[in-house]
mmCIF file of C-alpha atoms and ligand atoms in Angstrom:
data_model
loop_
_atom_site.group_PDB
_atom_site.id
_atom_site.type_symbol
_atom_site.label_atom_id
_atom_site.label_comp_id
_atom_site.label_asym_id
_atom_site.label_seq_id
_atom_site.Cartn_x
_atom_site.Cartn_y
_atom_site.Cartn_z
ATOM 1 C CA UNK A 446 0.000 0.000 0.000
ATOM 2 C CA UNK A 447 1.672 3.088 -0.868
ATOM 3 C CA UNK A 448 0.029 6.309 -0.357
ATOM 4 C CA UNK A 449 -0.054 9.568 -2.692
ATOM 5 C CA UNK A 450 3.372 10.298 -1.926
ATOM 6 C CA UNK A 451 4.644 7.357 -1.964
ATOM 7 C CA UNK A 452 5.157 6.285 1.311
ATOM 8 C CA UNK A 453 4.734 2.768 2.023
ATOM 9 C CA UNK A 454 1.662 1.841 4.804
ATOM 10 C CA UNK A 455 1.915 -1.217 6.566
ATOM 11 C CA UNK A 456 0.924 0.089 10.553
ATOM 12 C CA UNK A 457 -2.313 0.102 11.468
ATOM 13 C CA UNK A 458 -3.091 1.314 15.251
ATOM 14 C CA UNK A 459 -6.878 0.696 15.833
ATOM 15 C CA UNK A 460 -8.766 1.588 18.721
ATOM 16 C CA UNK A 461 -10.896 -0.567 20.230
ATOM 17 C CA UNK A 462 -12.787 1.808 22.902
ATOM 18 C CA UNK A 463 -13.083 6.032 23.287
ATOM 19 C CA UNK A 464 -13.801 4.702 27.280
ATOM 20 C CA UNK A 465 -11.101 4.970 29.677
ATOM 21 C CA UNK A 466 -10.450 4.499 33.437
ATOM 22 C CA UNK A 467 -7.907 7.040 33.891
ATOM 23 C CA UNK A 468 -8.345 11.042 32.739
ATOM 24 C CA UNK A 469 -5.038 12.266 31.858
ATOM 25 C CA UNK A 470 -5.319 15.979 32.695
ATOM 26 C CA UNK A 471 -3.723 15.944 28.840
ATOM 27 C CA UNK A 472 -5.975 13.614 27.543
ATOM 28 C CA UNK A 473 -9.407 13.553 28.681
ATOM 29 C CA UNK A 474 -11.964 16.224 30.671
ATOM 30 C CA UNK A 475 -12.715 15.155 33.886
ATOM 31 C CA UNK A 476 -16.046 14.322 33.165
ATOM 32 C CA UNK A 477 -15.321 12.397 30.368
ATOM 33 C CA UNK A 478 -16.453 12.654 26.843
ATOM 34 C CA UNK A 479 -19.905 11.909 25.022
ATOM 35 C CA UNK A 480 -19.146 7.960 24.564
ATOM 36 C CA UNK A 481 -20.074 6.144 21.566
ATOM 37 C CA UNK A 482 -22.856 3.893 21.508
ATOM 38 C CA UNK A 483 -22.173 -0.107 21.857
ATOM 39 C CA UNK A 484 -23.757 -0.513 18.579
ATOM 40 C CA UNK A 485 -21.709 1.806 16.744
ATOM 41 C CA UNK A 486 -18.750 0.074 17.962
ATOM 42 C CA UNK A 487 -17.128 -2.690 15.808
ATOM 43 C CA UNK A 488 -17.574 -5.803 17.025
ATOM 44 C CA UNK A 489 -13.684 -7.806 17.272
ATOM 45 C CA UNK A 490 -14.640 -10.072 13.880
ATOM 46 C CA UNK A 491 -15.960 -7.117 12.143
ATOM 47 C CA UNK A 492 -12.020 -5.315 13.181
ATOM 48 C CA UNK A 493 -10.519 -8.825 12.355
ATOM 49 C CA UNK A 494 -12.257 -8.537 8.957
ATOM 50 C CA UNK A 495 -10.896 -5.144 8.196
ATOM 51 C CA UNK A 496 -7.487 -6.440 9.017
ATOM 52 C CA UNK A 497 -8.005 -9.392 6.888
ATOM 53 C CA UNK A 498 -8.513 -7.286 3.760
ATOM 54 C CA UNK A 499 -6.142 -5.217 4.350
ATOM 55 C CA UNK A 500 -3.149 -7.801 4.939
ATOM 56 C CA UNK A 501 -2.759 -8.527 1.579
ATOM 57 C CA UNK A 502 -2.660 -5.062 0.377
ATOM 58 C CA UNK A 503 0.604 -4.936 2.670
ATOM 59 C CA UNK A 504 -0.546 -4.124 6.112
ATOM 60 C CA UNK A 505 2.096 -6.012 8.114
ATOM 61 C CA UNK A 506 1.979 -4.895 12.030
ATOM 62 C CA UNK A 507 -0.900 -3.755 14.207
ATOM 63 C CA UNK A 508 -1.271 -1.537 17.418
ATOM 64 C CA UNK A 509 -4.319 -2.151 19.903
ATOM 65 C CA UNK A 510 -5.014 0.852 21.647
ATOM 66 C CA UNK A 511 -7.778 3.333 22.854
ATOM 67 C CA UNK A 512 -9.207 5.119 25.011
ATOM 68 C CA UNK A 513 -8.105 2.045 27.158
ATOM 69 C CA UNK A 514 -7.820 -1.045 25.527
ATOM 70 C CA UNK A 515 -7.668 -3.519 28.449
ATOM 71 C CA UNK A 516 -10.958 -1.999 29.175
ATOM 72 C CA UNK A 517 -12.990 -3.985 26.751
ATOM 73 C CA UNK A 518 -13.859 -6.986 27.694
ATOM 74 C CA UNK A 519 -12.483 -10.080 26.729
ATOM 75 C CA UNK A 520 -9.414 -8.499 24.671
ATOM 76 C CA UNK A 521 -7.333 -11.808 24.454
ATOM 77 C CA UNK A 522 -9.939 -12.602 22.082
ATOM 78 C CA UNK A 523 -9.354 -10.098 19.676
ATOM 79 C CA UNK A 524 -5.762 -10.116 19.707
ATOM 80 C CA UNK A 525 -6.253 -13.952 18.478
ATOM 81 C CA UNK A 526 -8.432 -13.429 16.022
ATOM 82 C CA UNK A 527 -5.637 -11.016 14.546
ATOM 83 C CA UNK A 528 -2.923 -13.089 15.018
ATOM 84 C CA UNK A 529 -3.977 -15.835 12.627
ATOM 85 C CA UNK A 530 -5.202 -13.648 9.885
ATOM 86 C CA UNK A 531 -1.964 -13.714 7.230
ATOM 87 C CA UNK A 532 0.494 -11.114 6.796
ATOM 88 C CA UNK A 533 0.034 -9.796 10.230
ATOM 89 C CA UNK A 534 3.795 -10.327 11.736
ATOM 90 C CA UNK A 535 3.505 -7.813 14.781
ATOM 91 C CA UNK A 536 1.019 -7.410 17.455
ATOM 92 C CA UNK A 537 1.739 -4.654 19.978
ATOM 93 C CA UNK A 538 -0.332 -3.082 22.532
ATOM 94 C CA UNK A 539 -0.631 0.641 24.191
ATOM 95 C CA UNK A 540 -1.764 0.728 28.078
ATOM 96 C CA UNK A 541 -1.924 2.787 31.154
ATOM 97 C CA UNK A 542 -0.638 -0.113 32.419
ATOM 98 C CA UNK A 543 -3.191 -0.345 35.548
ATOM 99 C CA UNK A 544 -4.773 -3.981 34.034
ATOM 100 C CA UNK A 545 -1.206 -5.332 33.158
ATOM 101 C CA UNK A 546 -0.442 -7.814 36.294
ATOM 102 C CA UNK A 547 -3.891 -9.167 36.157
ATOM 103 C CA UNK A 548 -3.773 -9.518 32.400
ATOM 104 C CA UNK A 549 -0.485 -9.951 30.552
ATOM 105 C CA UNK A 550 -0.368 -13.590 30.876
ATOM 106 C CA UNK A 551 -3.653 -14.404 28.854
ATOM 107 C CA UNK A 552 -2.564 -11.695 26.189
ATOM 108 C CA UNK A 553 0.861 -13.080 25.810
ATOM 109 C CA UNK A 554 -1.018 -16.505 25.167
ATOM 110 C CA UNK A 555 -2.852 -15.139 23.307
ATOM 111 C CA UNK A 556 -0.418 -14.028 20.604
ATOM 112 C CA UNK A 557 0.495 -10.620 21.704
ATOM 113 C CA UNK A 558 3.910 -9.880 21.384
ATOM 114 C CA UNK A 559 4.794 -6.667 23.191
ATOM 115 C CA UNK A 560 3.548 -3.590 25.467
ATOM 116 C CA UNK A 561 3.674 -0.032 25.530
ATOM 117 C CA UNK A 562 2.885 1.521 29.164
ATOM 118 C CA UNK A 563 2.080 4.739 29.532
ATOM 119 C CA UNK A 564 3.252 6.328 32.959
ATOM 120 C CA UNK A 565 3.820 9.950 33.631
ATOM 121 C CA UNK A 566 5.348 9.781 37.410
ATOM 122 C CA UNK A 567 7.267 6.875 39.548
ATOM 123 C CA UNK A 568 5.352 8.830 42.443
ATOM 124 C CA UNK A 569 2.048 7.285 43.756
ATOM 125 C CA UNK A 570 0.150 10.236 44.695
ATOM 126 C CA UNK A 571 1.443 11.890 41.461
ATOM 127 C CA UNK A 572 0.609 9.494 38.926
ATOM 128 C CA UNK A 573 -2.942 9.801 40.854
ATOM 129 C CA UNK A 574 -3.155 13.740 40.357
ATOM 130 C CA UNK A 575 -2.112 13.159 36.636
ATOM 131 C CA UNK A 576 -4.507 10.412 35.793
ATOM 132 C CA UNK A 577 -7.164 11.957 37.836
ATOM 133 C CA UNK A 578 -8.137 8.211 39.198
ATOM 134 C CA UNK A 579 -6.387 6.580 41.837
ATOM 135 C CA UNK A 580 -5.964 3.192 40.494
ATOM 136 C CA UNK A 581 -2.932 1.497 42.306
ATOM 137 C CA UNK A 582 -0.927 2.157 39.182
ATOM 138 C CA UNK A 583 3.294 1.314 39.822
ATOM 139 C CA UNK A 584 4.850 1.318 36.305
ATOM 140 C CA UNK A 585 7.246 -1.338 37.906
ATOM 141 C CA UNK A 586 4.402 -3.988 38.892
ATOM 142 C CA UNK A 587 3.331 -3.210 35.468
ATOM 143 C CA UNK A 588 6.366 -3.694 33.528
ATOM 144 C CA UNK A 589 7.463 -6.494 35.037
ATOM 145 C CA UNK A 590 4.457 -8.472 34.650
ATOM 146 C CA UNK A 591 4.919 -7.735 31.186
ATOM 147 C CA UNK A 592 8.115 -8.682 30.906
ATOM 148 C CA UNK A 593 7.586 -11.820 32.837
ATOM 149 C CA UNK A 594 4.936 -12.663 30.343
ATOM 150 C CA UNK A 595 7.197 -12.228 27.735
ATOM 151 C CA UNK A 596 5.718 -8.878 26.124
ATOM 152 C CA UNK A 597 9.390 -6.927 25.505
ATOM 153 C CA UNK A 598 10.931 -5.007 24.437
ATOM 154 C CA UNK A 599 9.120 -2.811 26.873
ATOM 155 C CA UNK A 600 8.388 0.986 25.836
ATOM 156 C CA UNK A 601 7.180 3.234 28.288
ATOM 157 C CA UNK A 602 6.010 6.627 27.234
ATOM 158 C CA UNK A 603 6.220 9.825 29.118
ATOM 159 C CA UNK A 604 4.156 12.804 28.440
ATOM 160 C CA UNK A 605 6.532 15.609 29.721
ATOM 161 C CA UNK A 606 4.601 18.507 31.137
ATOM 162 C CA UNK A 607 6.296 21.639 32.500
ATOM 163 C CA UNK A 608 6.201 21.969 36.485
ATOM 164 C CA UNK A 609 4.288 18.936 36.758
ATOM 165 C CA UNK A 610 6.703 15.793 36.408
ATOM 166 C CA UNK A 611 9.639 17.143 34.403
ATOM 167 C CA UNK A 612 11.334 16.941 37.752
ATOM 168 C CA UNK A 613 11.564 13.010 36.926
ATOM 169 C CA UNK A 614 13.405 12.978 33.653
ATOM 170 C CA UNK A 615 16.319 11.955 35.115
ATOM 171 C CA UNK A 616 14.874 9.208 37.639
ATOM 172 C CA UNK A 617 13.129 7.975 34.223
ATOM 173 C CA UNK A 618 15.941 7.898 32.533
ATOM 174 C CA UNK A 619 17.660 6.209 35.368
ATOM 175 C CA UNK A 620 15.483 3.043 34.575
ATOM 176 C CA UNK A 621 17.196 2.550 31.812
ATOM 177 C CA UNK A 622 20.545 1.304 33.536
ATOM 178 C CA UNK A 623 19.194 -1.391 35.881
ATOM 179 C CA UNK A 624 15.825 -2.689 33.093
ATOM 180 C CA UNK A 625 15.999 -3.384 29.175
ATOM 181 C CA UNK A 626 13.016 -1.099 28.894
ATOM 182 C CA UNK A 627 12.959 2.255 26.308
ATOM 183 C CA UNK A 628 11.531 5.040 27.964
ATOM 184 C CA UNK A 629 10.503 7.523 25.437
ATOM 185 C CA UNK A 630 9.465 11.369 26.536
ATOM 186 C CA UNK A 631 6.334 12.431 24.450
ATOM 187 C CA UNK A 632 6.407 16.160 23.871
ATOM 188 C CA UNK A 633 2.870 17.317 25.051
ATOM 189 C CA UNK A 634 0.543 18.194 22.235
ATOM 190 C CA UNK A 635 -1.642 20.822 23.376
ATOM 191 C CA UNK A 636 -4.893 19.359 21.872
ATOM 192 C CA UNK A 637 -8.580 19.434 22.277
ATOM 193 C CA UNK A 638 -10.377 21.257 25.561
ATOM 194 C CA UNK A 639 -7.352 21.451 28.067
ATOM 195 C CA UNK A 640 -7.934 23.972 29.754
ATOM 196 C CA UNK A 641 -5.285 23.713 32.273
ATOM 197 C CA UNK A 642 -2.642 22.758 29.634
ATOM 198 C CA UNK A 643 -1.290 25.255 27.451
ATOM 199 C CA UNK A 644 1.973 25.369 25.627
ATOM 200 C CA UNK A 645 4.152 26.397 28.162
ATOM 201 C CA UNK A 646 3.822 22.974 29.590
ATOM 202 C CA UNK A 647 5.647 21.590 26.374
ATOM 203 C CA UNK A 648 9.201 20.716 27.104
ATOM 204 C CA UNK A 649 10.566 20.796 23.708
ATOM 205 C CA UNK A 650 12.806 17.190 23.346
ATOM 206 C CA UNK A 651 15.684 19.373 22.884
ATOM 207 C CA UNK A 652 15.639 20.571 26.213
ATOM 208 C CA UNK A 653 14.894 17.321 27.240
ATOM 209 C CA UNK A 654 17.753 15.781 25.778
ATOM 210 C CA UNK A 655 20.296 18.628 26.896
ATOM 211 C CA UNK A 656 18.961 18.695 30.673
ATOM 212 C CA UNK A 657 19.448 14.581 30.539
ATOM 213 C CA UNK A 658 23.219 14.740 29.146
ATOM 214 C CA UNK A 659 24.121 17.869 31.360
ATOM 215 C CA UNK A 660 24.424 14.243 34.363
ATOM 216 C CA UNK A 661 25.747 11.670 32.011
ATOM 217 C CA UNK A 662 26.660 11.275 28.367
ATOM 218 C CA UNK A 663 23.616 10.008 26.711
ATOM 219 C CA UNK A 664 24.703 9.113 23.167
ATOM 220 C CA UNK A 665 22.600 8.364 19.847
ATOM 221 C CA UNK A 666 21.747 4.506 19.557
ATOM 222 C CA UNK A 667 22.518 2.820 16.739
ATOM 223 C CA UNK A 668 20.976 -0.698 17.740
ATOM 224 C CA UNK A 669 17.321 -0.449 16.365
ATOM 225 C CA UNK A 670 14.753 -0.769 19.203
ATOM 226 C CA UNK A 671 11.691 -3.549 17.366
ATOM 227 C CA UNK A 672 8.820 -0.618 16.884
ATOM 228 C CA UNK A 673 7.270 1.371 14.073
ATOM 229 C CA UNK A 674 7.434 4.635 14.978
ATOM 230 C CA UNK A 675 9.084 7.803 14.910
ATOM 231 C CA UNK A 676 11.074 8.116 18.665
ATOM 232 C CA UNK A 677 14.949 8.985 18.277
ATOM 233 C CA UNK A 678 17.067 6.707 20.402
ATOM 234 C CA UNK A 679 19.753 7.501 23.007
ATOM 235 C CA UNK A 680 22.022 5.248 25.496
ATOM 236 C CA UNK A 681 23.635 5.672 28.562
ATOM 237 C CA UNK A 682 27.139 3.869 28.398
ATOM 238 C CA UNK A 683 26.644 0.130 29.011
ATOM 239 C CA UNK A 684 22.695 0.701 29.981
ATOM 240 C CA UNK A 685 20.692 -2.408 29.046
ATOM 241 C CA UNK A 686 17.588 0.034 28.196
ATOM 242 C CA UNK A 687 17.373 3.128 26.345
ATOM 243 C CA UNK A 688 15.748 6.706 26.282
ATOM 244 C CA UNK A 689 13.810 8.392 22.943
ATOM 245 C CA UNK A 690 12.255 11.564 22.569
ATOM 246 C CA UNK A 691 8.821 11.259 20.302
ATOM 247 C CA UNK A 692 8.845 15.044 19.064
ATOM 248 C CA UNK A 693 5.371 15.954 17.368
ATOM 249 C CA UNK A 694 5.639 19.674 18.215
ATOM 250 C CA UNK A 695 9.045 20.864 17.517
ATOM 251 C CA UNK A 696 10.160 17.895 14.866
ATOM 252 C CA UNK A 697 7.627 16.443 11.680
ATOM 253 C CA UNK A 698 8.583 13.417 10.820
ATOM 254 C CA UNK A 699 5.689 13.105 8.910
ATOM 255 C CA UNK A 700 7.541 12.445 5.601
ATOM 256 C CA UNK A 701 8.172 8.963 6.769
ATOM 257 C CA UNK A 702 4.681 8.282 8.042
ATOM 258 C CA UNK A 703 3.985 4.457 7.736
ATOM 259 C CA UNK A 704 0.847 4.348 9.551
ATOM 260 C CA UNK A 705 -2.993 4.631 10.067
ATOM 261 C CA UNK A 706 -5.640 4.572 12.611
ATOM 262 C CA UNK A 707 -9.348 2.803 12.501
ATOM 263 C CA UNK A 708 -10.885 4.477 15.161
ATOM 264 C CA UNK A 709 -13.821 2.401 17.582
ATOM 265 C CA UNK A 710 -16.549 3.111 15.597
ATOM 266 C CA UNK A 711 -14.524 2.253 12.335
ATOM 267 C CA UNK A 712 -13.464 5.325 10.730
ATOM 268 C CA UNK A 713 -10.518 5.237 8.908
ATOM 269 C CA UNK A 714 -8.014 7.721 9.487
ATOM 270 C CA UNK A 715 -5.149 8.657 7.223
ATOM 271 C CA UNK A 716 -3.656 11.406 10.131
ATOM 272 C CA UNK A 717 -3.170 11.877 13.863
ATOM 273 C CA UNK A 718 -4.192 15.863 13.110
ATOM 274 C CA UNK A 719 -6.626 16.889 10.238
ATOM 275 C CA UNK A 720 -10.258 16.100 8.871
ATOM 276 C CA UNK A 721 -9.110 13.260 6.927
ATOM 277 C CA UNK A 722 -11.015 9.912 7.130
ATOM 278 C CA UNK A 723 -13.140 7.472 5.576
ATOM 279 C CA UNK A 724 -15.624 5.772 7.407
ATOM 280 C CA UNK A 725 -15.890 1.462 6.644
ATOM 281 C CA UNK A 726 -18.351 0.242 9.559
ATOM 282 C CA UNK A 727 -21.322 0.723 7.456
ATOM 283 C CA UNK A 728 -19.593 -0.778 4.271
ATOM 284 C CA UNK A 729 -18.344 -3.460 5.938
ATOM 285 C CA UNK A 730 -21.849 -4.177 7.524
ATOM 286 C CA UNK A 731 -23.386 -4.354 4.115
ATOM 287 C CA UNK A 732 -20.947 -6.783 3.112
ATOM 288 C CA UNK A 733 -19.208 -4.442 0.977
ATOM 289 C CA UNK A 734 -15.575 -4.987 -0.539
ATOM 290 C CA UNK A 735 -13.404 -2.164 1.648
ATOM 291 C CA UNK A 736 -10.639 -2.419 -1.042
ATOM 292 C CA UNK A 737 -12.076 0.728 -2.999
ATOM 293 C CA UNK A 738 -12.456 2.244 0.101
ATOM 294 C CA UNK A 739 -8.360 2.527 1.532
ATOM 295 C CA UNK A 740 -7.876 3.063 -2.103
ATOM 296 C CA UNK A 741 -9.827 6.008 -1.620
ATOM 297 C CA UNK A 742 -8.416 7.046 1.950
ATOM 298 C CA UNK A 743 -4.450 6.613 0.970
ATOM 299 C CA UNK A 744 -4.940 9.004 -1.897
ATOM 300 C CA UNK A 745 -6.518 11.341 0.205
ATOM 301 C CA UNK A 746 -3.866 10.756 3.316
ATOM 302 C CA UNK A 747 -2.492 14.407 3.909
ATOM 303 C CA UNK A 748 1.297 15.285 3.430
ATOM 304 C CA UNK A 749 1.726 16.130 6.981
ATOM 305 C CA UNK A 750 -0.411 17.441 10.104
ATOM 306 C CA UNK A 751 -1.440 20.677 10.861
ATOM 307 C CA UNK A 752 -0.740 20.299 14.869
ATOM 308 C CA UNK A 753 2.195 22.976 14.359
ATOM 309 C CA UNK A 754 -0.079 25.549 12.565
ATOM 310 C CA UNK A 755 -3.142 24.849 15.617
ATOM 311 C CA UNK A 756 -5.374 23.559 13.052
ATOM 312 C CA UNK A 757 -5.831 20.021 14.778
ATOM 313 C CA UNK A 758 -9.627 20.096 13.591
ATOM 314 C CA UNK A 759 -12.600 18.681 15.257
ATOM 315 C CA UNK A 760 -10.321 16.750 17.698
ATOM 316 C CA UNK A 761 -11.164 16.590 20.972
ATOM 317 C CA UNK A 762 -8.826 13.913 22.415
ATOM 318 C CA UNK A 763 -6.210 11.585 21.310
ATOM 319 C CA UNK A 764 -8.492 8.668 22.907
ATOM 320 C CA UNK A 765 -11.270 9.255 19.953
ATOM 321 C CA UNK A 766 -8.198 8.413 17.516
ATOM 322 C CA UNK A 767 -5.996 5.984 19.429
ATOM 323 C CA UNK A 768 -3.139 8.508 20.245
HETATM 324 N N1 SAM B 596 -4.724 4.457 27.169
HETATM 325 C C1 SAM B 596 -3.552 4.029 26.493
HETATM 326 C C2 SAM B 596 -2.329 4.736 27.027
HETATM 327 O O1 SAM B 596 -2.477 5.704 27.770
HETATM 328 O O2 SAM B 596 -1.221 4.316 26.677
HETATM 329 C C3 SAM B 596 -3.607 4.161 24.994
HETATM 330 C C4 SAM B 596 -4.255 5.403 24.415
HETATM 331 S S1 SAM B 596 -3.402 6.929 24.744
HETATM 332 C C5 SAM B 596 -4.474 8.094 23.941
HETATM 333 C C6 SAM B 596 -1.981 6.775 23.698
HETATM 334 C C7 SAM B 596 -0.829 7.674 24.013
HETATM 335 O O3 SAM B 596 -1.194 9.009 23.714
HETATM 336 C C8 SAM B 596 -0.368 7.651 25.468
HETATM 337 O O4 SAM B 596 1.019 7.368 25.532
HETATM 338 C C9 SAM B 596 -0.638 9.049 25.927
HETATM 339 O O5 SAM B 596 0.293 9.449 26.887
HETATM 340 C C10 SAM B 596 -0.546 9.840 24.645
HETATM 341 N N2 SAM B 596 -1.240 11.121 24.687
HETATM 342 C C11 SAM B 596 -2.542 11.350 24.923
HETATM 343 N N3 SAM B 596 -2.813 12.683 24.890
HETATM 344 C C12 SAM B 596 -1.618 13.297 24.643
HETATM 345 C C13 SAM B 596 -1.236 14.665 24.501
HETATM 346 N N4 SAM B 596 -2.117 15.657 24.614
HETATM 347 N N5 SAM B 596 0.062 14.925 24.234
HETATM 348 C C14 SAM B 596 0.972 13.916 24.106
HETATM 349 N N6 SAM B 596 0.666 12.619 24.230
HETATM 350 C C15 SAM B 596 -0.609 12.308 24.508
HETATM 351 FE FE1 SF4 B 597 -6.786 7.093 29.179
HETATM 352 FE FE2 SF4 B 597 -4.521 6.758 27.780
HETATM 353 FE FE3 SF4 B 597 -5.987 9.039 27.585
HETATM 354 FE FE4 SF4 B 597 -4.713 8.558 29.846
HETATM 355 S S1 SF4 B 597 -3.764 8.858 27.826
HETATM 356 S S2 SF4 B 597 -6.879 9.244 29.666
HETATM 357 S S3 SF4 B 597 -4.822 6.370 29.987
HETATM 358 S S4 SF4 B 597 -6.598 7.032 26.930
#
């Protein structure tokens, strides 16, 4: 699948709920957003079915994500259904982590093959005032039980807010000498209704990356960390884990964009940022051929996103895309 520039699309990252049981102050209002209805959900063998014509057109590795995926019930199940459709050679997963002990067994049987955990603070109370939920989260409980299961190479991501938890960049990075895990800093995209969020809580990766190497040489990694996306990767001398910067506001890498999103209620979306979709629930319920239809969307996906300019469209939250 190439798009109209010619880049080649083989990542799909599809949501499987808007719901969530955390509200990242960056994220999600408190009071939530207007959910979608159950029926206009897909159903997991109406999402294996999109994946199954898609495969042969060249879609080769999938992301299950949200809102919170581990949310929906029964998610081993869907994760199985997409690991025997053909083509599909990578199965990863994006989660606040709070369902991971409980769960990573029965999705590492069930063909996952690696996790993403997203966790803002190593503090207790302040991974509470973040998420707005007091859940029990520990990013180490979480990560090991992943790792036990055999879901590695762990990522964890780090939205990096200014005054809030960019005091813990450096016991973040610190991680990454005793665990094989990548922690990658997410630059904050100042999207949708946050009101108490504005751009002088972005920490451009720069900074970041400077404020990090001022305590110990962090150099550019050249071993290639199993993923699809578009962090840069540093090490510490001799560290078993590594640290990336994911830079959305003050780097594009949208020229080598490989990727895009079905949301829950199966829209088809060609860009994080921007207007661009085509919807393929209502096709696919009519027993419609979808083929036409990515034709349709590729040719249509956008050069880059608009987040730098503040046009980020009718977006509310990254949870109605999959993030
Ligand atoms: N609930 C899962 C999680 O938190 O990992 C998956 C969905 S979440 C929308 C996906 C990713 O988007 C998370 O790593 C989250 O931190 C990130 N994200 C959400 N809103 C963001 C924002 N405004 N700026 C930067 N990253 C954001
Ligand atoms: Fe939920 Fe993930 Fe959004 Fe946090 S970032 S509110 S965990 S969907």
């Amino acid at each position: 699948m190439r798009d109209q520039f010619g880049r080649s699309i083989e990542y799909l990252r599809i949501s499987v709920t808007d719901r969530c049981n955390f509200r990242c102050q960056y994220c999600m209002p408190l009071e939530g957003l207007p959910w979608l209805p159950k029926a206009d959900i897909l159903r997991y063998e109406e999402i294996a079915d999109i994946v199954a014509q898609l495969a042969p057109l060249g879609l080769r590795r999938l992301r299950i994500t949200g809102g919170e995926p581990t949310i929906r019930p029964e998610l081993p199940r869907l994760v199985r259904l997409l690991r025997d459709i053909p083509g599909i050679e990578d199965i990863a997963l994006s989660t606040n982590g709070v369902k991971l002990p409980q769960m990573a067994g029965a999705l590492a049987d069930a063909g996952l093959h690696r996790v993403n955990i997203s966790a803002d603070s190593l503090r207790p109370e302040r991974v509470a005032a973040i998420a707005r939920r007091d859940l029990g989260f520990a990013l180490h409980t979480a990560a090991l039980a992943a790792e036990q299961a055999g879901l590695g190479p762990i990522k964890v991501n780090v939205v990096v807010m200014r005054g809030i938890n960019d005091d813990e960049l450096g016991d973040f990075a610190a991680l990454t000498r005793e665990h094989p895990w990548h922690v990658r800093f997410i630059e904050l995209m100042p999207v949708g209704e946050l009101r108490d969020l504005t751009w002088e809580h972005v920490v451009p990766s720069d900074e970041i990356l400077a404020r990090l190497s001022a305590v110990d040489a962090l150099l550019p990694d050249a071993t290639p960390v199993q993923g699809n996306g578009p962090a840069a990767y540093y090490r510490y001398a001799g560290a078993p884990g590594s640290v990336g910067v994911i830079t959305p506001m003050t780097h594009t890498y949208c020229e080598k964009c490989n990727r895009v999103r079905l949301t829950a209620d199966g829209r088809l979306r060609t860009c994080l940022f921007g207007e661009h979709e085509v919807p393929l629930r209502d096709a696919l319920r009519r027993g419609e051929p979808l083929a036409p239809l990515f034709t349709r969307a590729l040719a249509e996906k956008p050069r880059e996103h608009a987040l730098l300019q503040l046009r980020v469209g009718g977006l509310r939250a990254l949870s109605e895309v999959g993030g």
